[in-house]
mmCIF file of C-alpha atoms and ligand atoms in Angstrom:
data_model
loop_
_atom_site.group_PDB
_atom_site.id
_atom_site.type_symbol
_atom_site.label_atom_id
_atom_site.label_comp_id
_atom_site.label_asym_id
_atom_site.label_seq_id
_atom_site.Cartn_x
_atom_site.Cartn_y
_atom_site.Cartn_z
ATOM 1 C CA UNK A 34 12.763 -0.727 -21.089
ATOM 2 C CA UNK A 35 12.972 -4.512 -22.239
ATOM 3 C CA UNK A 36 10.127 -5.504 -23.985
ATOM 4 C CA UNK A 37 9.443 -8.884 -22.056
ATOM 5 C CA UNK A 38 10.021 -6.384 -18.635
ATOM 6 C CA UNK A 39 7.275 -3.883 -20.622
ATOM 7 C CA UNK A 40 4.287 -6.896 -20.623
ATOM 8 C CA UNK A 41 4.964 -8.352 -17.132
ATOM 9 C CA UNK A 42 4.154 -4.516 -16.001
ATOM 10 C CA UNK A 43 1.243 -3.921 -18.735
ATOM 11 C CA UNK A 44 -0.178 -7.365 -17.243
ATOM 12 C CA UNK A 45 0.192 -6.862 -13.279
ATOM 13 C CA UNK A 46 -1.622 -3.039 -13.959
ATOM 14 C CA UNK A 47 -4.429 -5.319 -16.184
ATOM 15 C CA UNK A 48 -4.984 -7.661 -13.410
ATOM 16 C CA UNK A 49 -4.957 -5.027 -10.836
ATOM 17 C CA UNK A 50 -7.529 -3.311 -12.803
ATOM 18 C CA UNK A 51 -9.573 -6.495 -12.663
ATOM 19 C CA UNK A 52 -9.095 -7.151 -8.395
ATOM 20 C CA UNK A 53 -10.104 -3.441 -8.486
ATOM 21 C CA UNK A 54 -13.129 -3.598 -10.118
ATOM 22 C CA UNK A 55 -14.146 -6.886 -8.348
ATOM 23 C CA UNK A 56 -12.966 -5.319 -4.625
ATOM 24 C CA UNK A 57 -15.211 -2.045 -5.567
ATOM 25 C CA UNK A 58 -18.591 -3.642 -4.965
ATOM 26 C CA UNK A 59 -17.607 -5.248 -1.626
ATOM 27 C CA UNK A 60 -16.615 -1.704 0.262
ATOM 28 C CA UNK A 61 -20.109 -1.436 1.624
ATOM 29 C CA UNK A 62 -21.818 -0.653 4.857
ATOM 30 C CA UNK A 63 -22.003 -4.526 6.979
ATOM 31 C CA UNK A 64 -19.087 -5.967 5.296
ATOM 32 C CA UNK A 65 -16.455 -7.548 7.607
ATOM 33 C CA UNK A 66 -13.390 -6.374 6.622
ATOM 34 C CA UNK A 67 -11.226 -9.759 7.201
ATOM 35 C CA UNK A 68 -13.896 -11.136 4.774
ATOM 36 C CA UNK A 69 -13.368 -8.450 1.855
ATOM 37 C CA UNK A 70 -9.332 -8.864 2.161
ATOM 38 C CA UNK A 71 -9.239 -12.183 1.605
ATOM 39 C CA UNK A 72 -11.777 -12.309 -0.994
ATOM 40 C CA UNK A 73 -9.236 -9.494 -2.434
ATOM 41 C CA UNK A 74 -5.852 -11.387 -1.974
ATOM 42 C CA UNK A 75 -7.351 -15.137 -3.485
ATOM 43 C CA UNK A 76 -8.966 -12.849 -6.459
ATOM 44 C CA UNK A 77 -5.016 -11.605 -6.818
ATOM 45 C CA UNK A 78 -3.704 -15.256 -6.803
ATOM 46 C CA UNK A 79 -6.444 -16.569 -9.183
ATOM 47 C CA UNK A 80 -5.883 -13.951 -11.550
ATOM 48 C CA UNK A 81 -2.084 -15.301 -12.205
ATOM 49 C CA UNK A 82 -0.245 -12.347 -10.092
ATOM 50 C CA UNK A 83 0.733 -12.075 -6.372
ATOM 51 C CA UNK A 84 -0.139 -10.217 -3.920
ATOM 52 C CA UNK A 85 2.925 -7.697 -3.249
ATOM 53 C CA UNK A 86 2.053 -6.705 -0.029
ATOM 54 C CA UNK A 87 -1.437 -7.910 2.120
ATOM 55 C CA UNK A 88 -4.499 -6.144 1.447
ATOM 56 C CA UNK A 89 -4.424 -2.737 3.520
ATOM 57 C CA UNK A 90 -7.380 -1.452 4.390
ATOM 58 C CA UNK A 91 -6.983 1.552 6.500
ATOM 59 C CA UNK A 92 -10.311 3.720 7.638
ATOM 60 C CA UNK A 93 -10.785 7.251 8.208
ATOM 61 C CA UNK A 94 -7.867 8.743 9.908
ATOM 62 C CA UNK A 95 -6.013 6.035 9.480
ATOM 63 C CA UNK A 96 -3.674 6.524 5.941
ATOM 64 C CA UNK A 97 -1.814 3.331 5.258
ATOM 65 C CA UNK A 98 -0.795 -0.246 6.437
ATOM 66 C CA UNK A 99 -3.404 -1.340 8.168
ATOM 67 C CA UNK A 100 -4.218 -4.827 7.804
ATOM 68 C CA UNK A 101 -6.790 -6.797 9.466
ATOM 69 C CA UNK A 102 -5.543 -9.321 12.277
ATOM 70 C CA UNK A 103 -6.865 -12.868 12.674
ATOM 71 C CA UNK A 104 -9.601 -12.143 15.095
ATOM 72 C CA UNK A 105 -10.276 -8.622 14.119
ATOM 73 C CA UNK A 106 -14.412 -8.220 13.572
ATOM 74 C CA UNK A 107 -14.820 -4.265 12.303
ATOM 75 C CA UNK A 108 -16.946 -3.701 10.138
ATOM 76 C CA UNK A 109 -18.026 -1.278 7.793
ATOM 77 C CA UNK A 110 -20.064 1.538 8.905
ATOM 78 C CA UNK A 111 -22.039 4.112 7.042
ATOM 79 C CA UNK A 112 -19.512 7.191 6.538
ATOM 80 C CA UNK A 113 -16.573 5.607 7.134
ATOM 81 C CA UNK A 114 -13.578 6.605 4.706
ATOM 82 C CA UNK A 115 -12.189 3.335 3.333
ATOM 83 C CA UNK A 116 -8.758 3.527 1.735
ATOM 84 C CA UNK A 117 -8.018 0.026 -0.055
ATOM 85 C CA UNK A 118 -4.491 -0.320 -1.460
ATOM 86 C CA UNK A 119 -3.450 -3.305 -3.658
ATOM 87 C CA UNK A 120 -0.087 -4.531 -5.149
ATOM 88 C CA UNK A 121 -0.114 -7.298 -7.742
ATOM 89 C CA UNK A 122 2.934 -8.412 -9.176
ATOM 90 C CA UNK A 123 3.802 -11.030 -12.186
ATOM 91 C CA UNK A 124 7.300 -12.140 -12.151
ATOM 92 C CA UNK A 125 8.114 -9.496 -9.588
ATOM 93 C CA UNK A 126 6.961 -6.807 -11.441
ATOM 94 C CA UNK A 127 4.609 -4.744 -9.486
ATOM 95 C CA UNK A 128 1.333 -2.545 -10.237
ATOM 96 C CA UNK A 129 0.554 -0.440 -6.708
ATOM 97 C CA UNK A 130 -2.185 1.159 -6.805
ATOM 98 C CA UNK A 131 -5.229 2.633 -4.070
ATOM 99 C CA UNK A 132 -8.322 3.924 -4.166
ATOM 100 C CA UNK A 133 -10.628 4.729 -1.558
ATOM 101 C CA UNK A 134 -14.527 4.630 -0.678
ATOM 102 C CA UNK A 135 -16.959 6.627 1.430
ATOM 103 C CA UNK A 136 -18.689 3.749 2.568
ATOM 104 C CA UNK A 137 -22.569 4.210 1.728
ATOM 105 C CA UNK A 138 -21.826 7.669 0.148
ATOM 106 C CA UNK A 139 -21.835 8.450 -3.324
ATOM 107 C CA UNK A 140 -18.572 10.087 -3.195
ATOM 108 C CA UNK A 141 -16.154 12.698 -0.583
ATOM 109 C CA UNK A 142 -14.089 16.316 -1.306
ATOM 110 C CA UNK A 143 -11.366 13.940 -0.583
ATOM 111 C CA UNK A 144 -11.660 10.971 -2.568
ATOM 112 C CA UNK A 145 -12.122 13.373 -5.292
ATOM 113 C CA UNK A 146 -9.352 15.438 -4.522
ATOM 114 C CA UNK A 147 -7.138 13.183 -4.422
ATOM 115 C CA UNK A 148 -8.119 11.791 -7.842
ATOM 116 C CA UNK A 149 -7.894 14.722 -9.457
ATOM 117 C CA UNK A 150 -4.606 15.300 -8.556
ATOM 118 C CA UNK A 151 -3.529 11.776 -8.923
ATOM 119 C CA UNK A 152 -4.366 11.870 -12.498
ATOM 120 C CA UNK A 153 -2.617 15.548 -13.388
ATOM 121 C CA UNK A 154 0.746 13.987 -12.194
ATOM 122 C CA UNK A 155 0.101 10.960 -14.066
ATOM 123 C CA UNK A 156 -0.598 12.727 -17.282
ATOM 124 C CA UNK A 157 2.190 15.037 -16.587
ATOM 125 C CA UNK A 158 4.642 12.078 -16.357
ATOM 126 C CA UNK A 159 6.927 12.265 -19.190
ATOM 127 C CA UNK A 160 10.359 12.048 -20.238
ATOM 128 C CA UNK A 161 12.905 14.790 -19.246
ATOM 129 C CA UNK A 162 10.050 16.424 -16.662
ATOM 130 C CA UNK A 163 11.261 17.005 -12.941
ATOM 131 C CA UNK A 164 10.134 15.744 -9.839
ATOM 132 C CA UNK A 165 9.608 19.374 -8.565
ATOM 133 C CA UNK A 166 7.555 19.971 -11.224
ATOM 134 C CA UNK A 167 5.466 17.184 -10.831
ATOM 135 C CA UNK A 168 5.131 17.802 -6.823
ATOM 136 C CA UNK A 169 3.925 21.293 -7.868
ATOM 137 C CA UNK A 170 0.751 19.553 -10.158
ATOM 138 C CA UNK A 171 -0.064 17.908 -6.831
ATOM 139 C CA UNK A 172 0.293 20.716 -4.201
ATOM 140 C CA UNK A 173 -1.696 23.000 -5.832
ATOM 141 C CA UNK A 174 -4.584 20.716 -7.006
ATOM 142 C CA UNK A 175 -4.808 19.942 -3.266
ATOM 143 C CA UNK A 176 -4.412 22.848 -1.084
ATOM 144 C CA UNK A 177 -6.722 24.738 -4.240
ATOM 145 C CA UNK A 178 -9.357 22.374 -3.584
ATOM 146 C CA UNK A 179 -8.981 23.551 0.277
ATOM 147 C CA UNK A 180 -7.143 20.703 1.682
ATOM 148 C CA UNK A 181 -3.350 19.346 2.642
ATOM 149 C CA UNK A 182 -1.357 16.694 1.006
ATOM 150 C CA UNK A 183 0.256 14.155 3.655
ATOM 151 C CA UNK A 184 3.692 15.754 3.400
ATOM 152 C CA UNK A 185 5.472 12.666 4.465
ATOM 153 C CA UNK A 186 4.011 9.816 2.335
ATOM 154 C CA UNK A 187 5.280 10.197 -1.056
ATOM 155 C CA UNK A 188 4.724 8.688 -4.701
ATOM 156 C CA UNK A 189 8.178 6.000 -5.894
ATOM 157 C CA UNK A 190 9.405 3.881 -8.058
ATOM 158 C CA UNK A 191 9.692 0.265 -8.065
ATOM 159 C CA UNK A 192 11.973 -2.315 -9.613
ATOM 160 C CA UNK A 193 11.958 -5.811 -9.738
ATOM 161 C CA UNK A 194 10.759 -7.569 -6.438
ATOM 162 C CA UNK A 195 11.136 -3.733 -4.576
ATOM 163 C CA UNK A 196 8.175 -1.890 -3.852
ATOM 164 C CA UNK A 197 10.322 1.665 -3.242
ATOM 165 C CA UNK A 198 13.075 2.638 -5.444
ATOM 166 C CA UNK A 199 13.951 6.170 -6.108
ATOM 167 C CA UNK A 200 13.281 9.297 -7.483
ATOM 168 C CA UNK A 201 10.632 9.725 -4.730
ATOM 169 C CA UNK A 202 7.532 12.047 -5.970
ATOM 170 C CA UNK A 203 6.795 13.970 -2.769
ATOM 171 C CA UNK A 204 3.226 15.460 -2.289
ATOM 172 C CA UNK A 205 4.031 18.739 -1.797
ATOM 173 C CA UNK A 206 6.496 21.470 -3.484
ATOM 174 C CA UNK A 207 10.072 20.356 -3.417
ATOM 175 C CA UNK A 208 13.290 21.965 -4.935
ATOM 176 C CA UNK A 209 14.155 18.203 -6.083
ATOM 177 C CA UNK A 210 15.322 19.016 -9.811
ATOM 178 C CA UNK A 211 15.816 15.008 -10.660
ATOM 179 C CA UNK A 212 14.585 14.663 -14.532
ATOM 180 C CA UNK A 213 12.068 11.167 -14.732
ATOM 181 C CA UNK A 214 13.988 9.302 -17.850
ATOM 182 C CA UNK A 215 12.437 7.179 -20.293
ATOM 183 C CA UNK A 216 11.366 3.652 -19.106
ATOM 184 C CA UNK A 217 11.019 4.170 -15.253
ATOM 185 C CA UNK A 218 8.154 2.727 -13.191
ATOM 186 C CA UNK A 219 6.448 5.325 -11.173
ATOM 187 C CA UNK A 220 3.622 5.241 -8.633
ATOM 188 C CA UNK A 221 1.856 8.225 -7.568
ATOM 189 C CA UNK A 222 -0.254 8.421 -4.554
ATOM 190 C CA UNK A 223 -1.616 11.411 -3.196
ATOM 191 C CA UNK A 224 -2.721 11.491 -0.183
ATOM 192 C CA UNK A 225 -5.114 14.332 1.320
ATOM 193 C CA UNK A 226 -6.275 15.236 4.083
ATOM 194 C CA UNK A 227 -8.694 17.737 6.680
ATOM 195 C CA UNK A 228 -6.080 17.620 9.404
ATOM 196 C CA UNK A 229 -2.524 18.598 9.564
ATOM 197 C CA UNK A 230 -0.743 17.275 6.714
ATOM 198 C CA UNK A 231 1.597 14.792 8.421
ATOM 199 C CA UNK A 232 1.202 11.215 9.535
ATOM 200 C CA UNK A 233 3.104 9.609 12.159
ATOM 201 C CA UNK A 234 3.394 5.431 13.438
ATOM 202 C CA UNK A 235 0.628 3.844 15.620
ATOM 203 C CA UNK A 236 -0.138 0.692 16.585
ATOM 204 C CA UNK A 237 -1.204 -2.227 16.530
ATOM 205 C CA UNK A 238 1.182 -3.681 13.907
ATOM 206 C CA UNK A 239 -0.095 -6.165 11.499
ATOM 207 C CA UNK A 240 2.385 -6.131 8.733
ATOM 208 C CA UNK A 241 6.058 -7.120 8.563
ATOM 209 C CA UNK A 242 8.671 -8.191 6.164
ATOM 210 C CA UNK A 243 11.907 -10.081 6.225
ATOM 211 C CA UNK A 244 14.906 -8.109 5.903
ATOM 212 C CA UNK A 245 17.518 -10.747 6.876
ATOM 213 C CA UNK A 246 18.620 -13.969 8.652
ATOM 214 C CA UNK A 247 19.426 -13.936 12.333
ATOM 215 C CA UNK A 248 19.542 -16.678 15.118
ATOM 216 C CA UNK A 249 16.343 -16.306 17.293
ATOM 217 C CA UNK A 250 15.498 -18.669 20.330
ATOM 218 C CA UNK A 251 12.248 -19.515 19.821
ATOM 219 C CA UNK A 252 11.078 -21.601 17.509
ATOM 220 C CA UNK A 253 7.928 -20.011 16.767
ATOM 221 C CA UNK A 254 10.132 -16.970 15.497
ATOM 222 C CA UNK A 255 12.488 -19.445 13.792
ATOM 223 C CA UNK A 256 9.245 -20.291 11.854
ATOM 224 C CA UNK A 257 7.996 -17.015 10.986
ATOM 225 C CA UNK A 258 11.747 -16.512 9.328
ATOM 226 C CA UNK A 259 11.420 -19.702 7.194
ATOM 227 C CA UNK A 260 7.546 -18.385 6.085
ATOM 228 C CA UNK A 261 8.606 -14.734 5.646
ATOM 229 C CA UNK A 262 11.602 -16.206 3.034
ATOM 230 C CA UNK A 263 9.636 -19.324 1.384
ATOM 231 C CA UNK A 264 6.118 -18.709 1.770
ATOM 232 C CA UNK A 265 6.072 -14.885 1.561
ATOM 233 C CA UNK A 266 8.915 -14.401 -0.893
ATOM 234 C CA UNK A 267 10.589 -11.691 1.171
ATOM 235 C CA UNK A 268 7.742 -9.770 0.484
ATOM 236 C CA UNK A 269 5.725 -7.777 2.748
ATOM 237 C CA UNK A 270 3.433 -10.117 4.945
ATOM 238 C CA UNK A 271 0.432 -10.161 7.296
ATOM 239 C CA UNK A 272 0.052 -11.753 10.749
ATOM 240 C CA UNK A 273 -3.120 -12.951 9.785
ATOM 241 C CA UNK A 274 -1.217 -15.811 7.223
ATOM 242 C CA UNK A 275 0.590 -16.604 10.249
ATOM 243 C CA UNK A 276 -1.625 -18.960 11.424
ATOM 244 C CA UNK A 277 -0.286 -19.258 15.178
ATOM 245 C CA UNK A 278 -1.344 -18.991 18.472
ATOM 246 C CA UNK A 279 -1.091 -15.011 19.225
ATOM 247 C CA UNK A 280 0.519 -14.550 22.266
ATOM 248 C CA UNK A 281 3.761 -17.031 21.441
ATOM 249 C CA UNK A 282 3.028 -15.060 17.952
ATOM 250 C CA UNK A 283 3.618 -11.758 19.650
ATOM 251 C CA UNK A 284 7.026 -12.756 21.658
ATOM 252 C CA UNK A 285 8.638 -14.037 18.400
ATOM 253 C CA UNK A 286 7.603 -10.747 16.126
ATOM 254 C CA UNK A 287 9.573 -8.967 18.916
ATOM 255 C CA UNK A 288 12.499 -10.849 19.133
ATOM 256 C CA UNK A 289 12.691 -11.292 15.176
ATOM 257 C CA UNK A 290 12.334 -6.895 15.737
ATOM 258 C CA UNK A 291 14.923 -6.974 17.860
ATOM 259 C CA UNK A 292 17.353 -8.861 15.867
ATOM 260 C CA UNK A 293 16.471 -7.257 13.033
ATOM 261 C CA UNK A 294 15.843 -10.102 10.965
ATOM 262 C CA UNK A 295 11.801 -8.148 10.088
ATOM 263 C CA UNK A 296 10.794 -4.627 9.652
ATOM 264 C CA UNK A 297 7.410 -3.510 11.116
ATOM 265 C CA UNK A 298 5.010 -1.434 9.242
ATOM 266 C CA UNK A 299 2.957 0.340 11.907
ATOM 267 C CA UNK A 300 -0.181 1.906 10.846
ATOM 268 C CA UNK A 301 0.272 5.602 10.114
ATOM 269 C CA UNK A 302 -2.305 8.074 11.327
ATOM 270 C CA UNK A 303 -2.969 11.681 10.634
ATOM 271 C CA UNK A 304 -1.055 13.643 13.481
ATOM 272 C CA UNK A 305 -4.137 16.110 14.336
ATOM 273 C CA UNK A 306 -6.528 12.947 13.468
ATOM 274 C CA UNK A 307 -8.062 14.417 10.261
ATOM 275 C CA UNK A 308 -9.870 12.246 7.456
ATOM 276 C CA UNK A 309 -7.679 10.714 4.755
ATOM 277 C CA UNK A 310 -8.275 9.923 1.494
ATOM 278 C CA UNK A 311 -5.590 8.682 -1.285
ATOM 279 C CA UNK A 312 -6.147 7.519 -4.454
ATOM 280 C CA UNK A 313 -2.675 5.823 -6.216
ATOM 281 C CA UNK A 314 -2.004 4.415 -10.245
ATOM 282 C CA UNK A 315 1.479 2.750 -11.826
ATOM 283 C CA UNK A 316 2.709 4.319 -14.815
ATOM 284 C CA UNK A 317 5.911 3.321 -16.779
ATOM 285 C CA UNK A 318 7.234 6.581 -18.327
ATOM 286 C CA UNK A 319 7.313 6.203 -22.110
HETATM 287 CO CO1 CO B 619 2.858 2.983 -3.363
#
């Protein structure tokens, strides 16, 4: 890997390690959760990286992309299993990474879990080792500990400005015999789980991104377009940075769906409605 390409990644994990540590504290039992993920995203801009995606913050048996809406007032409550995931990028370079809290508990089987298995693959990550192998660290640190791995949410790897790029690291055993080369970017994130092992869409939706231009009608959607390209850099986005009135708001998501100018990101939810825990760290493969 290019050296300059080497420091932009060494500096977006260092950062994220920073918006980590300062996030940490503010997972606690009263805190509004609008409050916390802006606090999280500004920390993100001040520290001299972007935010690659909004802050998702995604509770209980809810696994991933959830963000919170304008108006949304949850808060915290005591027991609730908070799972926080963060991308900061410098130059386009991106560190992903997750972690998540039992709020007002000093830890969960879960949390730990997934940790534990989190850090195997990591320090199994090297060059000329297969995904299969390193799917076979994670299944059996997880269902040995009593629990399931979310079979379809899988670790990745990134490239410049793209938060997925393959080989994909699934979660659980896989025949997949690519070899992980020198130099590759690689996130894993396990994700565990009481209930069934499988997560599938829900709703509401409160992240998008732009996938291309298309003529809409109104001109609250042509908006969004122009904000999703300049403002949001064709990355990932939230409605809450919309800053529109929500119903018009609503119509143009839909018709930007429907011409496929956005993707959606609907929340995804454990199918039997277990708990879910993930925990998630960026390594380049050296
Ligand atoms: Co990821």
């Amino acid at each position: 890997m290019d050296e300059g390409v080497l420091k932009k990644y060494r500096l977006a994990h260092d950062i994220s390690d920073d918006v980590i540590d300062f996030a940490r504290p503010m997972i606690k039992e009263g805190a509004r959760i609008i409050d916390v993920a802006e606090k999280i995203e500004k920390k993100t801009r001040e520290m001299g990286a972007m935010p690659s995606w909004p802050v998702n913050f995604s509770i209980n048996e809810i696994a991933a992309h959830v963000t919170p809406d304008i108006e949304d007032q949850t808060f915290l409550r005591r027991g609730d299993l908070v799972k926080v995931d963060i991308g900061c990028q410098v130059d386009g370079y991106i560190s992903d990474r997750a972690f998540t809290i039992c709020v007002g508990e000093k830890g969960h089987p879960l949390i730990e879990t997934s940790e534990m298995a989190t850090r195997a693959a990591l320090d199994a990550l090297e060059p000329g080792v297969t995904v299969s192998e390193i799917s076979a660290i994670i299944e059996d640190i997880v269902v040995g500990a009593g629990f399931r791995p979310i079979r379809n949410l899988a670790g990745h790897s990134m490239s410049q400005n793209s938060q997925h790029e393959p080989p994909t690291i699934p979660n659980s055993k896989t025949n997949d015999m690519t070899v992980i080369r020198e130099g590759t970017p690689l996130a894993i994130e396990v994700f565990t789980t009481d209930g069934s092992g499988w997560v599938k869409e829900s709703s509401p939706t409160t992240i998008y991104k732009f996938l291309r231009d298309a003529p809409v009608r109104m001109p609250e959607a042509r908006k969004i377009l122009e904000m999703a390209k300049n403002d949001f850099e064709m990355l990932p986005f939230a409605t809450r940075w919309l800053n529109m009135p929500r119903v018009k708001m609503g119509m143009a998501l839909r018709q930007l769906l429907e011409a496929e100018a956005i993707e959606a990101f609907p929340p995804l939810k454990e199918e039997a409605g277990g708990m879910v825990a993930v925990y998630e760290d960026t390594k380049i493969v050296l």
